[in-house]
Tab-separated table of C-alpha atoms in Angstrom:
chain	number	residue	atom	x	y	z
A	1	UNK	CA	1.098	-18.583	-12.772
A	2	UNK	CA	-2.081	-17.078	-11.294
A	3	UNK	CA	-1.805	-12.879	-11.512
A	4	UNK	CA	-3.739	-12.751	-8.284
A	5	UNK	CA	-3.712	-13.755	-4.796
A	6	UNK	CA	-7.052	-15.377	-2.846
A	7	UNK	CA	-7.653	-13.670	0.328
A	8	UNK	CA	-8.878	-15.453	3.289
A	9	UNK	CA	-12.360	-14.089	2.323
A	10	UNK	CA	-12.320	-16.690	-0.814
A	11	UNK	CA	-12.234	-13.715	-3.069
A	12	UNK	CA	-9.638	-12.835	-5.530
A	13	UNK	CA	-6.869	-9.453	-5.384
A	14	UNK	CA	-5.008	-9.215	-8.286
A	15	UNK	CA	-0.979	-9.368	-8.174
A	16	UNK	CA	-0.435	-6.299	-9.808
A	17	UNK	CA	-2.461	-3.002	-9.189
A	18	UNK	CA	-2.004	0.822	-9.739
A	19	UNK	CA	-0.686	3.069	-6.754
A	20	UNK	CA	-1.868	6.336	-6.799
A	21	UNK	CA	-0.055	7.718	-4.213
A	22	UNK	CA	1.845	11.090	-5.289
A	23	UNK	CA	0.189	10.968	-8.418
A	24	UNK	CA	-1.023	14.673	-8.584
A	25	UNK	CA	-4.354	15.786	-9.004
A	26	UNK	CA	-4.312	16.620	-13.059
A	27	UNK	CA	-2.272	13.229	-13.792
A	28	UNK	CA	-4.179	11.015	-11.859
A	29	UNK	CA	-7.518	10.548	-13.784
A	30	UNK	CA	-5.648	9.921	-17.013
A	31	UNK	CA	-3.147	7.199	-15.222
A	32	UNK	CA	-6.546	5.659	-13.978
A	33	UNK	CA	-8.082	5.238	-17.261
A	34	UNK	CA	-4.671	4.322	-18.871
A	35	UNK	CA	-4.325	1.552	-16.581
A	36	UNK	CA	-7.695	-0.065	-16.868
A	37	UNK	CA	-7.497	0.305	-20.733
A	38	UNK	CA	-4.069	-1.593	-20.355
A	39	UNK	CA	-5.767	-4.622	-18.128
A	40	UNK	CA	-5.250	-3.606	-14.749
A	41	UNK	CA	-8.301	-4.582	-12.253
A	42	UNK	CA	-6.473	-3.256	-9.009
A	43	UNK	CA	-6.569	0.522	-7.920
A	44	UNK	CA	-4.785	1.432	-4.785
A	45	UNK	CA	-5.867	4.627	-3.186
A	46	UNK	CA	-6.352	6.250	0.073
A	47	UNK	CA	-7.914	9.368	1.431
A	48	UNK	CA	-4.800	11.003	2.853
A	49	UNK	CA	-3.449	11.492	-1.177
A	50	UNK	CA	-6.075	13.719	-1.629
A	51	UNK	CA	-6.478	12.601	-5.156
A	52	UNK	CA	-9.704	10.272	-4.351
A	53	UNK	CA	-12.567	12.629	-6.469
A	54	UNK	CA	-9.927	12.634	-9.349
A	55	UNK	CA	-9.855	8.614	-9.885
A	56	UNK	CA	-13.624	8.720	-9.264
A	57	UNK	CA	-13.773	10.009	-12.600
A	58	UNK	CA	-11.955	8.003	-13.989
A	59	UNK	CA	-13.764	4.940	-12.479
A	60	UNK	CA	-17.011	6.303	-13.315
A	61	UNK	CA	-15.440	7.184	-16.972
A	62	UNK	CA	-14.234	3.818	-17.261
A	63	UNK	CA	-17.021	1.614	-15.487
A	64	UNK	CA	-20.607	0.729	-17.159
A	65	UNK	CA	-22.324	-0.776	-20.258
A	66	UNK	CA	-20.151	1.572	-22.502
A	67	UNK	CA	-16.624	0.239	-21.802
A	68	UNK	CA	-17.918	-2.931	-20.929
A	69	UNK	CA	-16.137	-3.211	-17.640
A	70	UNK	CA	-18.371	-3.790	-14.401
A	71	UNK	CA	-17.358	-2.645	-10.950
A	72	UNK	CA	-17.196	-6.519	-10.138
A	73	UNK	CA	-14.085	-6.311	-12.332
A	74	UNK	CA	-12.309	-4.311	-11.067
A	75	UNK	CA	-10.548	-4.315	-7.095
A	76	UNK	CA	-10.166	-1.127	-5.138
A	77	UNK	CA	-8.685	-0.217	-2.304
A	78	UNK	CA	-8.918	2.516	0.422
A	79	UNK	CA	-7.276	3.494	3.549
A	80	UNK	CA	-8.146	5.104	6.650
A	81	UNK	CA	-6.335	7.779	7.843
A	82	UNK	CA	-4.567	8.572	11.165
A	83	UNK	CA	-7.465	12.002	12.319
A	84	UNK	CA	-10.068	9.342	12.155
A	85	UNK	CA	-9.307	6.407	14.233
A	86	UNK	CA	-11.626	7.177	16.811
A	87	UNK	CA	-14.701	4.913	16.190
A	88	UNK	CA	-17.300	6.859	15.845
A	89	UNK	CA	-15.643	8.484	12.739
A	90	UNK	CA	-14.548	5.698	10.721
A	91	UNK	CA	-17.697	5.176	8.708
A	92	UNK	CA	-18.129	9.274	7.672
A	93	UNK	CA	-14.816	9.089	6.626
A	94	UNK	CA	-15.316	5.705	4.370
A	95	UNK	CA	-18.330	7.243	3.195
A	96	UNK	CA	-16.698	10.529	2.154
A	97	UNK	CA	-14.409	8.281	0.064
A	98	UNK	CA	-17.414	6.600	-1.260
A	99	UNK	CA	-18.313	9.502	-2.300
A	100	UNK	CA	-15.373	10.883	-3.733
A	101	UNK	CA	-14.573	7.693	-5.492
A	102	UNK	CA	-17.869	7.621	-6.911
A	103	UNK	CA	-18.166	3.995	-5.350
A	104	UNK	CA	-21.109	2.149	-3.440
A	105	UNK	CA	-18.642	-0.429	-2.123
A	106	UNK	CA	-14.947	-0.726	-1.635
A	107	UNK	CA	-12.907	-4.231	-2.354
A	108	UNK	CA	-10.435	-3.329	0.959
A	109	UNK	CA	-10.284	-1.146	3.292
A	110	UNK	CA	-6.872	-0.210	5.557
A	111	UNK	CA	-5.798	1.073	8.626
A	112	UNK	CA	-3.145	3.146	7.065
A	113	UNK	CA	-1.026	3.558	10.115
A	114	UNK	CA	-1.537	1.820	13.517
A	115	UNK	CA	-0.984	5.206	15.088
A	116	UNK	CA	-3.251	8.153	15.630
A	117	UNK	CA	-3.130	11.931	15.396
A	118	UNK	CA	-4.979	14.121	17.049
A	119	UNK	CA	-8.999	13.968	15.629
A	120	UNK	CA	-9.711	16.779	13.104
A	121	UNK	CA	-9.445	18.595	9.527
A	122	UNK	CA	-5.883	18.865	9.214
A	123	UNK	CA	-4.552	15.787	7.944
A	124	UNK	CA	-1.515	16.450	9.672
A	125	UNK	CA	-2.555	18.776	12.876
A	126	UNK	CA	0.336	21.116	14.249
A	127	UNK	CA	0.740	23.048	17.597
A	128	UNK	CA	2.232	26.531	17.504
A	129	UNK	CA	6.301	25.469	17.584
A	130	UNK	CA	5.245	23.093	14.388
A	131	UNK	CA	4.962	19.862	16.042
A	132	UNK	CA	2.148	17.034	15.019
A	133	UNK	CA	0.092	16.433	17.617
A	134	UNK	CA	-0.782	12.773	18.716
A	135	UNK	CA	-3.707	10.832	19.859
A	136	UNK	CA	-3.697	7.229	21.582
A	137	UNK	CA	-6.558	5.741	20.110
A	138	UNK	CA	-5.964	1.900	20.027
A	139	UNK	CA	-5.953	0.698	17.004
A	140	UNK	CA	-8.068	-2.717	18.314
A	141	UNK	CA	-11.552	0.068	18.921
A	142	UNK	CA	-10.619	1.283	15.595
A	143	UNK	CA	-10.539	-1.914	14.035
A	144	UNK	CA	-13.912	-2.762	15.982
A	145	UNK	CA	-15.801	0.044	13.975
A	146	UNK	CA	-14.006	-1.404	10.762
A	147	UNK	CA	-15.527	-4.540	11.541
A	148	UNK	CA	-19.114	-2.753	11.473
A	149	UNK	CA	-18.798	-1.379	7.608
A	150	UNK	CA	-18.352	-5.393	6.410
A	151	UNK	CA	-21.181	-6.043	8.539
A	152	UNK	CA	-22.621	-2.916	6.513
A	153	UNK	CA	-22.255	-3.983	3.153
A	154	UNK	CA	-19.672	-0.601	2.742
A	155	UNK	CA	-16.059	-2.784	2.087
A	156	UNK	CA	-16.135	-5.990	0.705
A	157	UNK	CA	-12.692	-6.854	3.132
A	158	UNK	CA	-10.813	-4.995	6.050
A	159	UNK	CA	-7.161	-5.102	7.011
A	160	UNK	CA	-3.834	-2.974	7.486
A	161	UNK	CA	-0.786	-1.430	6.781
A	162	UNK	CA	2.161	-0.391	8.087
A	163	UNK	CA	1.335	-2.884	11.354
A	164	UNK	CA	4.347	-4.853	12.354
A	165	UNK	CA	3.600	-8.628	13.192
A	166	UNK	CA	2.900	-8.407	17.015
A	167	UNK	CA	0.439	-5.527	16.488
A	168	UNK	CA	-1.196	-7.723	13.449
A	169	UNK	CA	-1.559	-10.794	16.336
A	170	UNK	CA	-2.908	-8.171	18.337
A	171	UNK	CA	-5.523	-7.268	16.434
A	172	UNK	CA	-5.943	-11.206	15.242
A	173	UNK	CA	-6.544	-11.482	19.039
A	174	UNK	CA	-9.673	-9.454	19.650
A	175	UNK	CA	-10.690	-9.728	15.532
A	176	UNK	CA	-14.579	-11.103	14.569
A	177	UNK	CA	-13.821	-10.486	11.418
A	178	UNK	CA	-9.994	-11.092	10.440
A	179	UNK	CA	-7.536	-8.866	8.596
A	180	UNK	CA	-7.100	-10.244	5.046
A	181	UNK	CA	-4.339	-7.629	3.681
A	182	UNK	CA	-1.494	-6.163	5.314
A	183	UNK	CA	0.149	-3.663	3.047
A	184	UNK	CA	3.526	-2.315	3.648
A	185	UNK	CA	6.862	-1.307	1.979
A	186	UNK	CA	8.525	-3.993	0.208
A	187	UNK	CA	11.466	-4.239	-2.126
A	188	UNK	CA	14.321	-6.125	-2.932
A	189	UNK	CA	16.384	-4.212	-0.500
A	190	UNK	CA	13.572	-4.562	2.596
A	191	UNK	CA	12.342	-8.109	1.482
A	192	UNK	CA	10.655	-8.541	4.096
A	193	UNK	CA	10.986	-12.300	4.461
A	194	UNK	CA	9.984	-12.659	8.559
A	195	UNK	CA	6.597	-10.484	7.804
A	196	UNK	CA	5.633	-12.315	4.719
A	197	UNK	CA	6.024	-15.584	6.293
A	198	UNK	CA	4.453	-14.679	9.343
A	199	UNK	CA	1.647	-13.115	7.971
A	200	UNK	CA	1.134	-16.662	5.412
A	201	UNK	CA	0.874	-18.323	8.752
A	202	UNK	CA	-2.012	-16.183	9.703
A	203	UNK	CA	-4.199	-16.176	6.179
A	204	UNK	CA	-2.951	-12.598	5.445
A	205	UNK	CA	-2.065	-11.189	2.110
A	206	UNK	CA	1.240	-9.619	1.775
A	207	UNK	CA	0.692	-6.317	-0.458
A	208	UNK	CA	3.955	-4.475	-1.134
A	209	UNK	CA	3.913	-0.261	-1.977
A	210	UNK	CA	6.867	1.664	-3.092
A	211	UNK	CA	8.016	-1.779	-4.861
A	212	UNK	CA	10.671	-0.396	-6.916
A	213	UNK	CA	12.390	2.148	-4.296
A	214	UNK	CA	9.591	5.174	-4.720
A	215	UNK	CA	12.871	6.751	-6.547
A	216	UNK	CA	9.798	9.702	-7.037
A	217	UNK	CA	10.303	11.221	-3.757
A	218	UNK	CA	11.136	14.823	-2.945
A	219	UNK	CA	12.652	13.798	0.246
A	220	UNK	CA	15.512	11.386	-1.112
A	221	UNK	CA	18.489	11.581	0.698
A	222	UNK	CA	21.335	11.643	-1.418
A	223	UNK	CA	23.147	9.147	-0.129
A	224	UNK	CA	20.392	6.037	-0.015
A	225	UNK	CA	20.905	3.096	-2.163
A	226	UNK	CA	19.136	3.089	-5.696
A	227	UNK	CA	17.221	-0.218	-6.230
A	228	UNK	CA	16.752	0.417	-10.414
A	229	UNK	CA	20.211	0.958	-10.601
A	230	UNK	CA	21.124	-2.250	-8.907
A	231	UNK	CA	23.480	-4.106	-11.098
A	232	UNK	CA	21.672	-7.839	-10.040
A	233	UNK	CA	18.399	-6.740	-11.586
A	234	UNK	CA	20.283	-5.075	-14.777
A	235	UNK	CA	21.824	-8.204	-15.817
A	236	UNK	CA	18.569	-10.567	-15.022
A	237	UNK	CA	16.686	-8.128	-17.135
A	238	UNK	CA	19.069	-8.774	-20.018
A	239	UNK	CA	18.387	-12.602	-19.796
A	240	UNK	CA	15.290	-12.130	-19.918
A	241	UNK	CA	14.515	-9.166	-22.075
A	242	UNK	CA	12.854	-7.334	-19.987
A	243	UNK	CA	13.142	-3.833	-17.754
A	244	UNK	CA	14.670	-3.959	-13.989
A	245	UNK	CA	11.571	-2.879	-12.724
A	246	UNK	CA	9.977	-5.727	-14.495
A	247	UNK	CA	12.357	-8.283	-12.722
A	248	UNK	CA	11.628	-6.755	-9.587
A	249	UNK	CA	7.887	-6.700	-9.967
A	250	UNK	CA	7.918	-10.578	-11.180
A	251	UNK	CA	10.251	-11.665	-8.167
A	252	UNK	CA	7.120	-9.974	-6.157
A	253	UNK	CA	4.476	-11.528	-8.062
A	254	UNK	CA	6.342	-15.389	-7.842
A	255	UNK	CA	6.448	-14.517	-3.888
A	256	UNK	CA	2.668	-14.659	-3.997
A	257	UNK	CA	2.994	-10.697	-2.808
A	258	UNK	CA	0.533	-8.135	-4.550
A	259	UNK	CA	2.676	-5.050	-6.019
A	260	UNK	CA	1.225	-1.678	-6.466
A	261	UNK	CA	3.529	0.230	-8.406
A	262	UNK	CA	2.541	3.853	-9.195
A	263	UNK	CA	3.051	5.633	-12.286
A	264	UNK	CA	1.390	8.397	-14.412
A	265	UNK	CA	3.273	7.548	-17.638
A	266	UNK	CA	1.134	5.423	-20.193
A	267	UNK	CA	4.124	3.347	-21.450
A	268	UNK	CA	5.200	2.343	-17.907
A	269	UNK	CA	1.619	1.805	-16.743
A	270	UNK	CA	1.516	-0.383	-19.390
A	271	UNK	CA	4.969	-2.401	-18.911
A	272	UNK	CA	4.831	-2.826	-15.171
A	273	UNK	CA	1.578	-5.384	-15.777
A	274	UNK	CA	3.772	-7.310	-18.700
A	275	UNK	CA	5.715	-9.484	-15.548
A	276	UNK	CA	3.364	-12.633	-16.132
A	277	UNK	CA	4.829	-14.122	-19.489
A	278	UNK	CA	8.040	-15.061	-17.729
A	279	UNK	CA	9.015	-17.309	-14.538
A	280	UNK	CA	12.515	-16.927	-12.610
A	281	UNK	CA	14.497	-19.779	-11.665
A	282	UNK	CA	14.916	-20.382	-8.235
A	283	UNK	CA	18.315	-19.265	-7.401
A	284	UNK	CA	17.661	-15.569	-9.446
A	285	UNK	CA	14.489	-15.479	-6.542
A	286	UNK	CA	16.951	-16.303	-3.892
A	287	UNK	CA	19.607	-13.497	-5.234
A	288	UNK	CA	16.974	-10.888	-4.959
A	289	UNK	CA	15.996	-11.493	-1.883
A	290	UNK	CA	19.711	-11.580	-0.723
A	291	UNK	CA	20.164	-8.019	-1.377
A	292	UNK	CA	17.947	-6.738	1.087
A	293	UNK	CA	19.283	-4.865	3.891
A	294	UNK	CA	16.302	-3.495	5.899
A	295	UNK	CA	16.463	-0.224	4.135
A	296	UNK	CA	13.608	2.149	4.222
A	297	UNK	CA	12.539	4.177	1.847
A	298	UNK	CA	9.305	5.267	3.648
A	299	UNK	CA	9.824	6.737	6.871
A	300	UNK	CA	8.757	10.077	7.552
A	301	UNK	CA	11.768	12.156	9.051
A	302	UNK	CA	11.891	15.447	10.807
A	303	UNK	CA	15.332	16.949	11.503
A	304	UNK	CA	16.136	17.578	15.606
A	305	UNK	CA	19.390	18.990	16.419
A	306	UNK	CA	21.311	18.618	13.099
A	307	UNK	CA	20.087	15.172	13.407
A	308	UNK	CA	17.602	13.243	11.053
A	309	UNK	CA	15.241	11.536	13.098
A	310	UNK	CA	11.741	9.072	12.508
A	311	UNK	CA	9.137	11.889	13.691
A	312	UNK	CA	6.763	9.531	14.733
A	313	UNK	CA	8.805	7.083	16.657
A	314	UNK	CA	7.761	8.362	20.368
A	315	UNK	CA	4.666	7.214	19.625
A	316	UNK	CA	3.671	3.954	21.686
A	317	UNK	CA	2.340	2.111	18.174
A	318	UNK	CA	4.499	3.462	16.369
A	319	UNK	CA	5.385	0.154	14.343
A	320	UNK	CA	9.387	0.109	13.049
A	321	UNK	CA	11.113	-0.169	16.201
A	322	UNK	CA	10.255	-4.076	16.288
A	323	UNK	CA	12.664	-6.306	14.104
A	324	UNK	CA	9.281	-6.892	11.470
């Protein structure tokens, strides 16, 4: 079993990587240099965690003649944020998060979201009575200026996340240079099955985040469905000797699908890589994916009314209203 996938670039992205989202500045650093001391070659980041100058120091700890590790070693990812999809202010921003991840290259860089908000400071820019204010960049001008930084030299790859399939044909259909990633939530309960097929058919990479439920979140509503404490995965993990977020992570991995689970505790940094010294049979695969039920974790909510509502969902690109 390979531990990485081959994007449509020829080059390699391995399986498993570390998220870094909600990893807070102070924990970050040492979860960066835990992880590469462990074996991992994949860092997932993006501007919007605002924990970017933090894992520069670790990479800049961790890379060079000293630990013996070269930046060719090791794959990293950044995303885009939704304040800077108008064209003209895609490369500062990749630039700032050159800077800040101490970096003269990125492996990957996303489109985080295929929808904009209004250009500025404020990652998340507010009118008086509270609400976020929009913009209606399209996402196929943003992705032009993408296009530019491979031309550049600045990211090694391009691609997105949080598309749904017909905005990824969209942006197939005006693309020089394809999308070789699309990243998006992915778990046993969301499996994801249409996208991951559809996006095979098109030379994409599946990447999954949140793989094991994000069970980390402030926001969890109390009555949502908790994937670690899913019986299935308690009593493969006892064949097999190994944790349910291991068996989860390996039914990822066997789907071809890159995981980025993120943690800031050395011992799980450490076990969530150990998922390539065992295969699943065939029907435990199939079980998995049987228990998903198009459940997201990841969708941000405001509350109108009483009621619990996606805040974004008004928005023309906004991508979870189509089936996948």
């Amino acid at each position: 079993m390979n531990d990485f996938a081959v994007l449509n670039t020829g080059r390699k992205m391995p399986l498993i990587g570390l998220g870094t989202w909600k990893s807070d500045p102070g924990k970050v650093k040492q979860a960066v240099v835990w992880a590469l001391n462990a074996g991992y070659r994949h860092i997932d980041c993006a501007s919007v965690y605002g924990n970017e100058p933090e894992v520069g120091e670790a990479l800049q700890e961790s890379l060079g003649p000293a630990s013996g590790l070269r930046r060719e070693d090791v794959f990293i990812t950044s995303k885009l944020w939704n304040t800077r999809h108008t064209p003209e202010d895609v490369e500062p921003t990749l630039l700032k998060t050159l800077k800040d991840l101490k970096l003269e290259y990125l492996d990957l860089y996303l489109i985080h979201w295929p929808y904009a908000f209004q250009r500025g400071d404020s990652p998340f820019p507010r009118n008086a009575e509270g609400h976020l204010l929009y913009d209606d960049t399209d996402y196929k001008l943003t992705w032009a200026a993408m296009e530019k930084l491979v031309e550049k030299g600045l990211v090694r790859a391009i691609g997105l996340s949080n598309f749904n399939s017909r905005q990824v044909d969209d942006i197939l259909s005006v693309a020089s240079i394809k999308p070789t990633v699309l990243q998006v939530e992915c778990h046993p309960y969301l499996a994801q099955v249409e996208l991951l097929a559809h996006c095979r058919d098109r030379g994409l990479v599946l990447t999954s985040y949140s793989p094991l439920g994000s069970p980390d979140r402030s926001w969890k509503h109390p009555d949502e469905p908790v994937l670690l404490d899913e019986p299935l995965m308690a009593s493969i993990a006892k064949k097999y000797n190994k944790s349910p977020a291991q068996i989860i992570l390996r039914w990822q991995t066997q789907r071809g699908v890159v995981t980025i689970p993120k943690s800031v505790t050395e011992s799980r940094i450490k076990e969530n890589l150990q998922v390539f010294d065992f295969t699943l049979e065939a029907d435990e695969m199939k079980s998995i994916a049987a228990l998903n039920k198009g459940w997201r974790y990841i969708v941000p909510m405001i509350e109108v009314g009483g009621q619990r509502v996606p805040r974004d969902a008004g928005h023309p690109f906004y991508p979870f209203n189509d089936p996948y």
